[in-house]
Amino acid sequence: MLDNLKEKLEKGFLFRPNKNQLRDLERLIFEIIRRENCSLEGILNFLKDNSDSEKCSGRNKFFALKNSLIARRFPLTAAKEQLDTKRIFLNQIQKPLDSNYAVKADFKPSKILVEKEVKNSYLVKNFSRKFPDVRIEEINRYSDYLNTDRFHISKLKEPIVFLIKEKWDFLKPCPCTKVHLSCGYWVLNLGFGCPFDCSYCFLQCYANFPGIILPANIEDFFTEFDILEKKLKKPIRIGTGEFCDSLALDEITEYSTKLIPYFKDKNVFFELKTKSNKTKNLLKITPAKNIVISWSLNPQSIIESEEIATASLTERLLAAKELQQKGYNLAFHFDPIFYSDGWQQIYRQTVCNLYSYLTPPFAWISLGTLRSHRRLKSINELRFPKSNIFYGELFIGEDKKLRYPSFLRRKIYENMVEWIKGYDKQSPVYLCMENKDMWSILKKNTSMEIEKYLLKI
Ligand code: SF4
């Protein structure tokens, strides 16, 4: 795409970029081509007509070219405010992986590795019953596997299942993100890894092994919670969906059949969050008011391009409807929301879809715009060469994550809140990982206020 860019710059602009300068210009041109579907020649002509490079020499010529490219790459922000170039992340262009394990809608493990300590657990029996032809191997610790097989990101989604005894990481407050208002959520760590493959999934940055880790000693989580419960002075919200999808494998793990009966009598709101429609077990359990089943929602076009192997929007809403009829308390998460030219139309339609299938009020509705570790941009380019999510107007934020600028996030939240309130004035709407300024949309100033608002206390 950018063949001979260096020579073209030398010839057309009498400028010989050094390695770093070339990398910045290449990255900007590459992203403009991805955003606008235009040609390199077109961009070079644009630079001739619009940059002041002819009047400059040396380093100034580079800055003249770079600034013109930045203004074209970030048109909405450039029109609105002075661009801070230090907040623009220009990483090296990544060549897509030659091979990348493609997930399938129907999950089947390639092998099952079981830690010796849990070899007699119900979870091992469930997996061997469901997949009688899949090899089960005993191991001492799942981490030993890393010594035998070096991890490469292309293997991330290989469907290896590790059934383990979790010893340390049971329950913790959600870390939220620096300088943002926390909503007081707690996370129960029910495994790491997911059979789905979302292009924006932050797990891609942290995984150093393929597949999915599942704890087989769920009763130890309850012992741990019994200790915490004695110290709690007020109800808390707990969820399991931080490092996994809460229900994607529930028909095999049957976690819900243990978690719901345990938490239904506790002074907590317990949430299972999913992008699946695996609700068979839930339909067999008597619901309770403090048990919340929630779905992440996005427009169908985004589900198809960015949320690989997940249930469609209609499947999610139909599954939710069935649970609502059964008496379950529901919640929804519009997260991450992506900004694009036609975003208003597709997100407004998705809000409309939600209320055409389901009856409010809901336990809560969260809103969160795309935010990500910078490393994820490179991983996304390696693993999802067709994805365009990182070519939106994203800048390095106060928490060092890539985010849309404040004015765009505000516009998105204000619109979403207005559309939701048009159908439903009762369900509490909250923002995920946002700062005080953004929270002013919902007239909340402190984490304490947010917690009370969500717990309705
Ligand atoms: S459903 Fe959640 S955990 Fe699974 S791939 Fe998507 S973002 Fe990651």
Coordinates of C-alpha atoms and ligand atoms in Angstrom, one line a residue:
M1 CA 0.0 0.0 0.0
L2 CA 2.8 2.4 0.9
D3 CA 5.4 1.1 -1.5
N4 CA 8.3 3.4 -2.1
L5 CA 6.9 6.1 0.2
K6 CA 10.4 7.2 1.1
E7 CA 11.4 7.7 -2.5
K8 CA 8.2 9.5 -3.3
L9 CA 8.7 11.9 -0.4
E10 CA 12.3 12.6 -1.6
K11 CA 11.2 13.2 -5.1
G12 CA 8.0 15.1 -4.5
F13 CA 9.0 17.1 -1.4
L14 CA 12.8 17.2 -1.5
F15 CA 12.7 15.6 1.9
R16 CA 14.6 12.6 3.2
P17 CA 12.8 11.4 6.4
N18 CA 14.8 9.5 9.1
K19 CA 13.5 6.2 10.3
N20 CA 11.2 7.6 13.0
Q21 CA 9.9 10.4 10.8
L22 CA 9.1 7.8 8.1
R23 CA 7.3 5.6 10.6
D24 CA 5.0 8.5 11.7
L25 CA 4.2 9.6 8.2
E26 CA 3.6 6.0 7.1
R27 CA 1.3 5.4 10.0
L28 CA -0.8 8.5 9.3
I29 CA -1.0 7.9 5.6
F30 CA -1.9 4.2 6.2
E31 CA -4.8 5.2 8.6
I32 CA -6.1 7.9 6.2
I33 CA -6.2 5.3 3.5
R34 CA -8.1 2.9 5.8
R35 CA -10.5 5.6 6.9
E36 CA -11.2 7.2 3.5
N37 CA -10.5 4.3 1.1
C38 CA -8.4 6.7 -0.9
S39 CA -5.0 6.3 -2.7
L40 CA -1.5 7.2 -1.7
E41 CA -1.2 9.4 -4.8
G42 CA -4.3 11.3 -3.7
I43 CA -2.8 12.0 -0.3
L44 CA 0.6 13.1 -1.7
N45 CA -1.3 15.6 -4.0
F46 CA -3.2 16.8 -0.9
L47 CA 0.1 17.4 0.9
K48 CA 1.4 19.4 -2.1
D49 CA -1.7 21.6 -2.1
N50 CA -2.2 21.9 1.6
S51 CA 1.0 21.6 3.6
D52 CA 3.4 24.5 4.0
S53 CA 6.3 22.0 3.3
E54 CA 7.6 24.0 0.3
K55 CA 8.3 27.0 2.5
C56 CA 10.2 24.8 5.0
S57 CA 13.4 22.9 5.2
G58 CA 14.9 20.1 7.3
R59 CA 12.9 19.1 10.4
N60 CA 10.3 21.8 9.8
K61 CA 9.4 20.2 6.5
F62 CA 8.7 17.0 8.4
F63 CA 6.4 18.8 10.9
A64 CA 4.6 20.6 8.0
L65 CA 3.8 17.3 6.4
K66 CA 3.0 15.6 9.6
N67 CA 0.7 18.4 10.8
S68 CA -1.3 18.4 7.6
L69 CA -1.7 14.6 7.8
I70 CA -2.8 14.8 11.4
A71 CA -5.5 17.4 10.6
R72 CA -6.8 15.1 7.8
R73 CA -6.6 12.0 10.0
F74 CA -8.5 13.6 12.9
P75 CA -10.9 16.0 11.2
L76 CA -13.6 16.3 13.9
T77 CA -11.1 17.0 16.6
A78 CA -9.0 19.3 14.5
A79 CA -12.1 21.4 13.7
K80 CA -13.0 21.6 17.4
E81 CA -9.7 22.1 19.3
Q82 CA -6.0 22.5 19.1
L83 CA -4.6 19.0 18.5
D84 CA -2.0 17.9 21.1
T85 CA 0.3 15.8 19.0
K86 CA 1.7 14.1 22.2
R87 CA -1.6 12.5 22.6
I88 CA -1.5 10.9 19.2
F89 CA -0.4 7.3 19.2
L90 CA 1.6 6.4 16.0
N91 CA 2.8 2.8 16.3
Q92 CA 4.6 0.8 13.7
I93 CA 2.2 -0.7 11.0
Q94 CA 1.7 -4.4 11.8
K95 CA 1.6 -7.0 9.1
P96 CA -1.4 -9.3 9.7
L97 CA -0.6 -12.8 11.1
D98 CA -0.2 -15.5 8.4
S99 CA -2.2 -17.9 10.6
N100 CA -4.6 -17.0 13.4
Y101 CA -6.8 -19.6 15.0
A102 CA -10.4 -18.8 14.0
V103 CA -13.0 -19.4 16.6
K104 CA -16.2 -21.3 15.8
A105 CA -19.7 -20.6 17.1
D106 CA -19.9 -24.1 18.4
F107 CA -17.2 -24.4 21.0
K108 CA -15.2 -27.7 21.1
P109 CA -11.9 -28.1 23.0
S110 CA -8.9 -29.4 21.1
K111 CA -7.6 -30.8 24.4
I112 CA -8.5 -30.6 28.1
L113 CA -5.7 -30.2 30.7
V114 CA -6.6 -31.0 34.3
E115 CA -4.7 -30.1 37.4
K116 CA -4.2 -33.2 39.5
E117 CA -5.8 -31.6 42.5
V118 CA -9.2 -31.3 40.7
K119 CA -9.1 -34.5 38.6
N120 CA -12.2 -35.9 40.4
S121 CA -14.2 -32.7 40.2
Y122 CA -17.7 -32.4 38.7
L123 CA -16.2 -30.0 36.1
V124 CA -13.9 -32.7 34.7
K125 CA -16.8 -35.1 34.5
N126 CA -19.0 -32.5 32.7
F127 CA -16.3 -31.9 30.1
S128 CA -15.6 -35.6 29.5
R129 CA -19.3 -36.3 29.2
K130 CA -19.9 -33.5 26.7
F131 CA -16.7 -34.1 24.7
P132 CA -16.0 -37.9 25.0
D133 CA -13.6 -37.9 22.0
V134 CA -11.4 -35.1 23.4
R135 CA -8.2 -36.1 25.1
I136 CA -7.9 -35.3 28.8
E137 CA -4.4 -34.9 30.2
E138 CA -3.4 -34.5 33.8
I139 CA -0.9 -31.8 34.8
N140 CA 0.5 -30.5 38.0
R141 CA -0.1 -26.8 37.5
Y142 CA -1.6 -25.1 34.4
S143 CA 1.4 -22.7 34.4
D144 CA 3.7 -25.7 33.7
Y145 CA 2.1 -25.9 30.2
L146 CA 3.9 -22.6 29.3
N147 CA 7.2 -24.3 29.8
T148 CA 6.3 -27.0 27.3
D149 CA 4.7 -24.9 24.6
R150 CA 5.9 -21.3 23.9
F151 CA 3.0 -19.0 23.5
H152 CA 2.4 -16.9 20.4
I153 CA -0.5 -14.6 19.9
S154 CA -1.6 -16.6 16.8
K155 CA -2.5 -19.4 19.3
L156 CA -4.5 -17.2 21.6
K157 CA -7.9 -18.7 20.6
E158 CA -6.8 -22.3 20.3
P159 CA -9.6 -24.1 22.3
I160 CA -7.4 -25.7 25.0
V161 CA -9.3 -25.9 28.3
F162 CA -7.4 -25.8 31.6
L163 CA -9.4 -27.1 34.6
I164 CA -7.7 -25.8 37.7
K165 CA -7.8 -25.3 41.4
E166 CA -7.9 -21.5 41.9
K167 CA -5.9 -20.7 45.1
W168 CA -5.6 -16.9 45.3
D169 CA -7.6 -14.8 43.0
F170 CA -11.2 -15.2 44.1
L171 CA -12.8 -11.8 44.5
K172 CA -11.6 -8.2 44.3
P173 CA -12.9 -4.7 43.8
C174 CA -13.0 -3.7 40.0
P175 CA -9.8 -1.7 39.4
C176 CA -11.7 0.7 37.1
T177 CA -9.1 3.0 35.6
K178 CA -6.9 5.9 36.9
V179 CA -8.5 9.3 37.5
H180 CA -12.0 8.0 36.7
L181 CA -15.0 7.6 39.0
S182 CA -15.4 4.0 40.1
C183 CA -19.0 2.6 40.4
G184 CA -18.0 0.3 43.3
Y185 CA -18.2 -3.0 41.4
W186 CA -16.6 -6.2 42.6
V187 CA -15.3 -9.0 40.4
L188 CA -15.5 -12.7 41.1
N189 CA -12.8 -14.3 39.0
L190 CA -14.5 -17.3 37.4
G191 CA -11.7 -18.1 34.9
F192 CA -9.7 -16.4 32.2
G193 CA -10.4 -16.7 28.5
C194 CA -13.4 -16.8 26.3
P195 CA -14.7 -18.9 23.4
F196 CA -15.7 -15.7 21.6
D197 CA -13.3 -13.4 19.8
C198 CA -14.1 -9.7 20.1
S199 CA -11.6 -7.5 18.2
Y200 CA -11.5 -5.1 21.1
C201 CA -11.2 -7.6 23.9
F202 CA -8.7 -6.4 26.4
L203 CA -7.7 -10.0 27.4
Q204 CA -5.6 -10.1 24.2
C205 CA -3.2 -7.8 25.9
Y206 CA -2.8 -9.9 29.1
A207 CA -3.0 -13.5 27.9
N208 CA 0.3 -15.4 27.8
F209 CA -1.2 -18.8 27.2
P210 CA -3.8 -20.1 24.7
G211 CA -7.3 -21.2 25.5
I212 CA -9.5 -20.9 28.6
I213 CA -8.8 -21.4 32.3
L214 CA -11.8 -22.6 34.4
P215 CA -11.7 -23.1 38.2
A216 CA -13.1 -26.4 39.4
N217 CA -13.2 -25.5 43.1
I218 CA -16.1 -23.0 43.1
E219 CA -17.0 -23.9 46.7
D220 CA -13.8 -22.2 47.7
F221 CA -15.1 -19.0 46.3
F222 CA -18.1 -19.2 48.5
T223 CA -15.8 -19.8 51.6
E224 CA -13.9 -16.7 50.6
F225 CA -17.1 -14.7 50.2
D226 CA -18.4 -15.9 53.5
I227 CA -15.4 -14.2 55.1
L228 CA -15.8 -11.0 53.1
E229 CA -19.6 -10.8 53.8
K230 CA -19.0 -10.4 57.5
K231 CA -17.0 -7.2 56.9
L232 CA -19.6 -5.7 54.5
K233 CA -21.4 -2.6 55.8
K234 CA -23.6 -2.1 52.8
P235 CA -24.7 -4.2 49.7
I236 CA -22.2 -4.5 46.9
R237 CA -22.5 -5.3 43.2
I238 CA -20.5 -8.4 42.1
G239 CA -20.0 -9.8 38.6
T240 CA -18.0 -12.5 36.9
G241 CA -17.6 -11.1 33.5
E242 CA -14.3 -9.3 33.7
F243 CA -11.9 -12.0 32.3
C244 CA -14.5 -14.3 30.6
D245 CA -18.1 -14.3 29.4
S246 CA -20.3 -15.3 32.4
L247 CA -22.6 -17.7 30.4
A248 CA -20.8 -18.7 27.1
L249 CA -19.8 -22.1 28.6
D250 CA -22.5 -22.3 31.3
E251 CA -24.1 -25.4 29.7
I252 CA -20.8 -27.2 30.4
T253 CA -19.6 -25.5 33.6
E254 CA -23.0 -25.2 35.2
Y255 CA -21.5 -22.3 37.3
S256 CA -24.9 -20.5 37.3
T257 CA -26.6 -23.4 39.0
K258 CA -24.2 -23.0 41.9
L259 CA -23.7 -19.3 42.0
I260 CA -27.3 -18.2 41.9
P261 CA -28.5 -20.4 44.8
Y262 CA -25.5 -19.3 46.8
F263 CA -25.9 -15.5 46.2
K264 CA -29.6 -15.3 46.2
D265 CA -29.7 -14.9 50.0
K266 CA -26.8 -12.6 50.3
N267 CA -26.8 -8.8 50.7
V268 CA -25.4 -8.3 47.2
F269 CA -26.5 -7.8 43.6
F270 CA -24.9 -10.6 41.7
E271 CA -24.6 -10.1 38.0
L272 CA -23.9 -12.6 35.2
K273 CA -22.9 -10.7 32.0
T274 CA -22.9 -12.3 28.5
K275 CA -22.9 -11.9 24.8
S276 CA -24.4 -15.4 24.4
N277 CA -27.8 -16.9 24.5
K278 CA -26.9 -19.8 26.7
T279 CA -29.6 -19.5 29.2
K280 CA -30.9 -23.1 29.5
N281 CA -29.6 -23.5 33.1
L282 CA -31.1 -20.2 34.2
L283 CA -34.5 -21.2 33.0
K284 CA -34.4 -24.2 35.4
I285 CA -33.5 -22.0 38.5
T286 CA -36.0 -19.9 40.5
P287 CA -34.9 -16.3 40.0
A288 CA -34.3 -13.9 42.9
K289 CA -34.5 -10.1 43.0
N290 CA -30.8 -9.6 43.7
I291 CA -29.7 -11.8 40.8
V292 CA -29.1 -9.8 37.6
I293 CA -28.6 -11.3 34.2
S294 CA -27.1 -8.8 31.7
W295 CA -26.2 -8.5 28.1
S296 CA -23.7 -6.4 26.3
L297 CA -25.4 -4.9 23.3
N298 CA -24.1 -3.4 20.1
P299 CA -25.7 -2.8 16.7
Q300 CA -25.9 -6.0 14.6
S301 CA -23.4 -4.7 12.0
I302 CA -20.8 -4.3 14.8
I303 CA -21.6 -7.7 16.3
E304 CA -20.9 -9.2 12.9
S305 CA -17.6 -7.4 12.3
E306 CA -16.2 -7.1 15.8
E307 CA -17.8 -9.7 18.1
I308 CA -16.9 -13.0 16.4
A309 CA -18.9 -16.1 17.3
T310 CA -21.2 -14.3 19.8
A311 CA -25.0 -14.5 19.6
S312 CA -26.7 -12.0 17.3
L313 CA -28.5 -9.0 18.7
T314 CA -31.9 -10.6 18.2
E315 CA -30.7 -13.9 19.8
R316 CA -29.5 -11.9 22.9
L317 CA -32.7 -10.0 23.2
L318 CA -34.9 -13.1 22.7
A319 CA -32.9 -14.9 25.4
A320 CA -33.3 -11.9 27.7
K321 CA -37.1 -11.8 27.0
E322 CA -37.4 -15.4 28.0
L323 CA -35.6 -14.7 31.3
Q324 CA -37.7 -11.6 31.9
Q325 CA -40.9 -13.7 31.5
K326 CA -39.5 -16.2 33.9
G327 CA -39.1 -13.3 36.5
Y328 CA -35.3 -12.5 36.2
N329 CA -34.0 -9.0 36.9
L330 CA -32.1 -7.8 33.7
A331 CA -29.4 -5.3 32.9
F332 CA -27.8 -4.1 29.7
H333 CA -24.4 -2.7 28.7
F334 CA -23.9 -0.6 25.6
D335 CA -20.1 -1.1 25.8
P336 CA -18.0 -0.5 24.0
I337 CA -19.8 2.1 21.8
F338 CA -17.9 2.9 18.6
Y339 CA -18.1 6.3 16.9
S340 CA -18.5 6.2 13.1
D341 CA -20.2 8.4 10.5
G342 CA -23.5 6.7 10.9
W343 CA -23.3 5.9 14.6
Q344 CA -26.4 7.7 15.6
Q345 CA -28.6 5.8 13.3
I346 CA -27.4 2.3 14.3
Y347 CA -27.2 2.9 18.1
R348 CA -30.6 4.7 18.2
Q349 CA -32.0 1.6 16.4
T350 CA -30.3 -0.7 18.9
V351 CA -31.9 1.2 21.8
C352 CA -35.2 0.9 20.0
N353 CA -34.7 -2.9 19.5
L354 CA -34.0 -3.3 23.2
Y355 CA -37.3 -1.6 24.2
S356 CA -39.3 -3.4 21.5
Y357 CA -38.3 -6.8 23.0
L358 CA -38.1 -6.0 26.7
T359 CA -40.1 -4.1 29.3
P360 CA -38.3 -1.7 31.7
P361 CA -37.3 -1.0 34.4
F362 CA -34.0 -2.9 34.4
A363 CA -31.5 -3.2 37.2
W364 CA -29.1 -0.8 35.4
I365 CA -27.9 0.2 31.9
S366 CA -24.3 1.1 31.4
L367 CA -22.6 3.1 28.7
G368 CA -19.0 3.0 27.8
T369 CA -17.2 4.3 24.7
L370 CA -14.2 2.4 23.2
R371 CA -11.2 2.6 25.4
S372 CA -8.1 0.4 25.2
H373 CA -4.6 -0.1 26.2
R374 CA -2.3 1.2 23.4
R375 CA -0.8 -2.3 22.9
L376 CA -4.2 -3.6 21.8
K377 CA -4.1 -1.4 18.6
S378 CA -1.1 -3.4 17.4
I379 CA -2.7 -6.7 18.4
N380 CA -5.9 -5.8 16.6
E381 CA -4.0 -5.0 13.5
L382 CA -2.2 -8.4 13.7
R383 CA -5.3 -10.5 14.4
F384 CA -8.2 -8.5 12.8
P385 CA -6.8 -6.9 9.6
K386 CA -10.3 -5.9 8.5
S387 CA -11.3 -4.2 11.7
N388 CA -11.3 -0.4 11.5
I389 CA -12.1 0.4 15.2
F390 CA -8.6 1.8 15.9
Y391 CA -8.8 4.2 13.0
G392 CA -11.4 6.4 14.7
E393 CA -10.5 9.6 16.5
L394 CA -8.7 8.0 19.5
F395 CA -6.2 9.9 21.6
I396 CA -4.1 8.9 24.6
G397 CA -6.2 9.8 27.6
E398 CA -5.3 10.8 31.2
D399 CA -5.2 7.1 32.1
K400 CA -2.8 6.5 29.2
K401 CA -5.5 4.5 27.4
L402 CA -6.8 5.3 23.9
R403 CA -10.1 7.1 24.0
Y404 CA -12.3 9.4 21.9
P405 CA -11.9 13.0 22.9
S406 CA -14.2 14.5 25.6
F407 CA -16.5 16.3 23.2
L408 CA -17.2 13.1 21.2
R409 CA -17.7 11.0 24.3
R410 CA -20.0 13.7 25.7
K411 CA -22.0 13.7 22.5
I412 CA -22.3 9.9 22.5
Y413 CA -23.4 9.8 26.1
E414 CA -25.9 12.6 25.8
N415 CA -27.5 11.1 22.8
M416 CA -27.6 7.6 24.3
V417 CA -29.1 8.9 27.6
E418 CA -31.7 10.9 25.7
W419 CA -32.8 7.9 23.6
I420 CA -32.9 5.6 26.6
K421 CA -34.9 8.1 28.7
G422 CA -37.3 8.4 25.8
Y423 CA -38.4 4.9 26.5
D424 CA -37.5 4.4 30.2
K425 CA -37.1 6.9 33.0
Q426 CA -36.7 4.4 35.8
S427 CA -33.7 2.2 35.0
P428 CA -30.5 3.8 36.4
V429 CA -28.0 4.6 33.6
Y430 CA -24.3 4.8 34.4
L431 CA -21.0 5.4 32.7
C432 CA -18.2 2.9 32.7
M433 CA -14.7 4.1 33.4
E434 CA -15.5 7.8 32.9
N435 CA -14.3 11.0 34.6
K436 CA -16.1 13.5 36.8
D437 CA -16.7 15.8 33.9
M438 CA -18.5 13.2 31.9
W439 CA -20.5 12.1 34.9
S440 CA -22.0 15.6 35.1
I441 CA -24.3 14.4 32.3
L442 CA -26.0 12.2 34.9
K443 CA -25.6 14.7 37.7
K444 CA -23.4 12.5 39.8
N445 CA -20.1 13.7 41.4
T446 CA -18.7 11.0 43.6
S447 CA -18.3 7.2 43.6
M448 CA -20.5 7.0 46.7
E449 CA -23.3 8.8 45.0
I450 CA -23.0 6.4 42.0
E451 CA -23.0 3.4 44.2
K452 CA -26.2 4.5 46.0
Y453 CA -27.8 5.4 42.7
L454 CA -27.2 1.9 41.3
L455 CA -28.1 0.1 44.5
K456 CA -31.1 2.3 44.8
I457 CA -30.4 2.9 48.5
Ligands
SF4_1 S1 -17.1 -11.7 25.1 FE1 -15.9 -10.5 26.5 S2 -14.3 -11.8 27.2 FE2 -15.2 -12.8 25.4 S3 -13.9 -12.1 23.7 FE3 -15.6 -10.7 23.8 S4 -14.9 -9.0 25.1 FE4 -13.5 -10.7 25.4

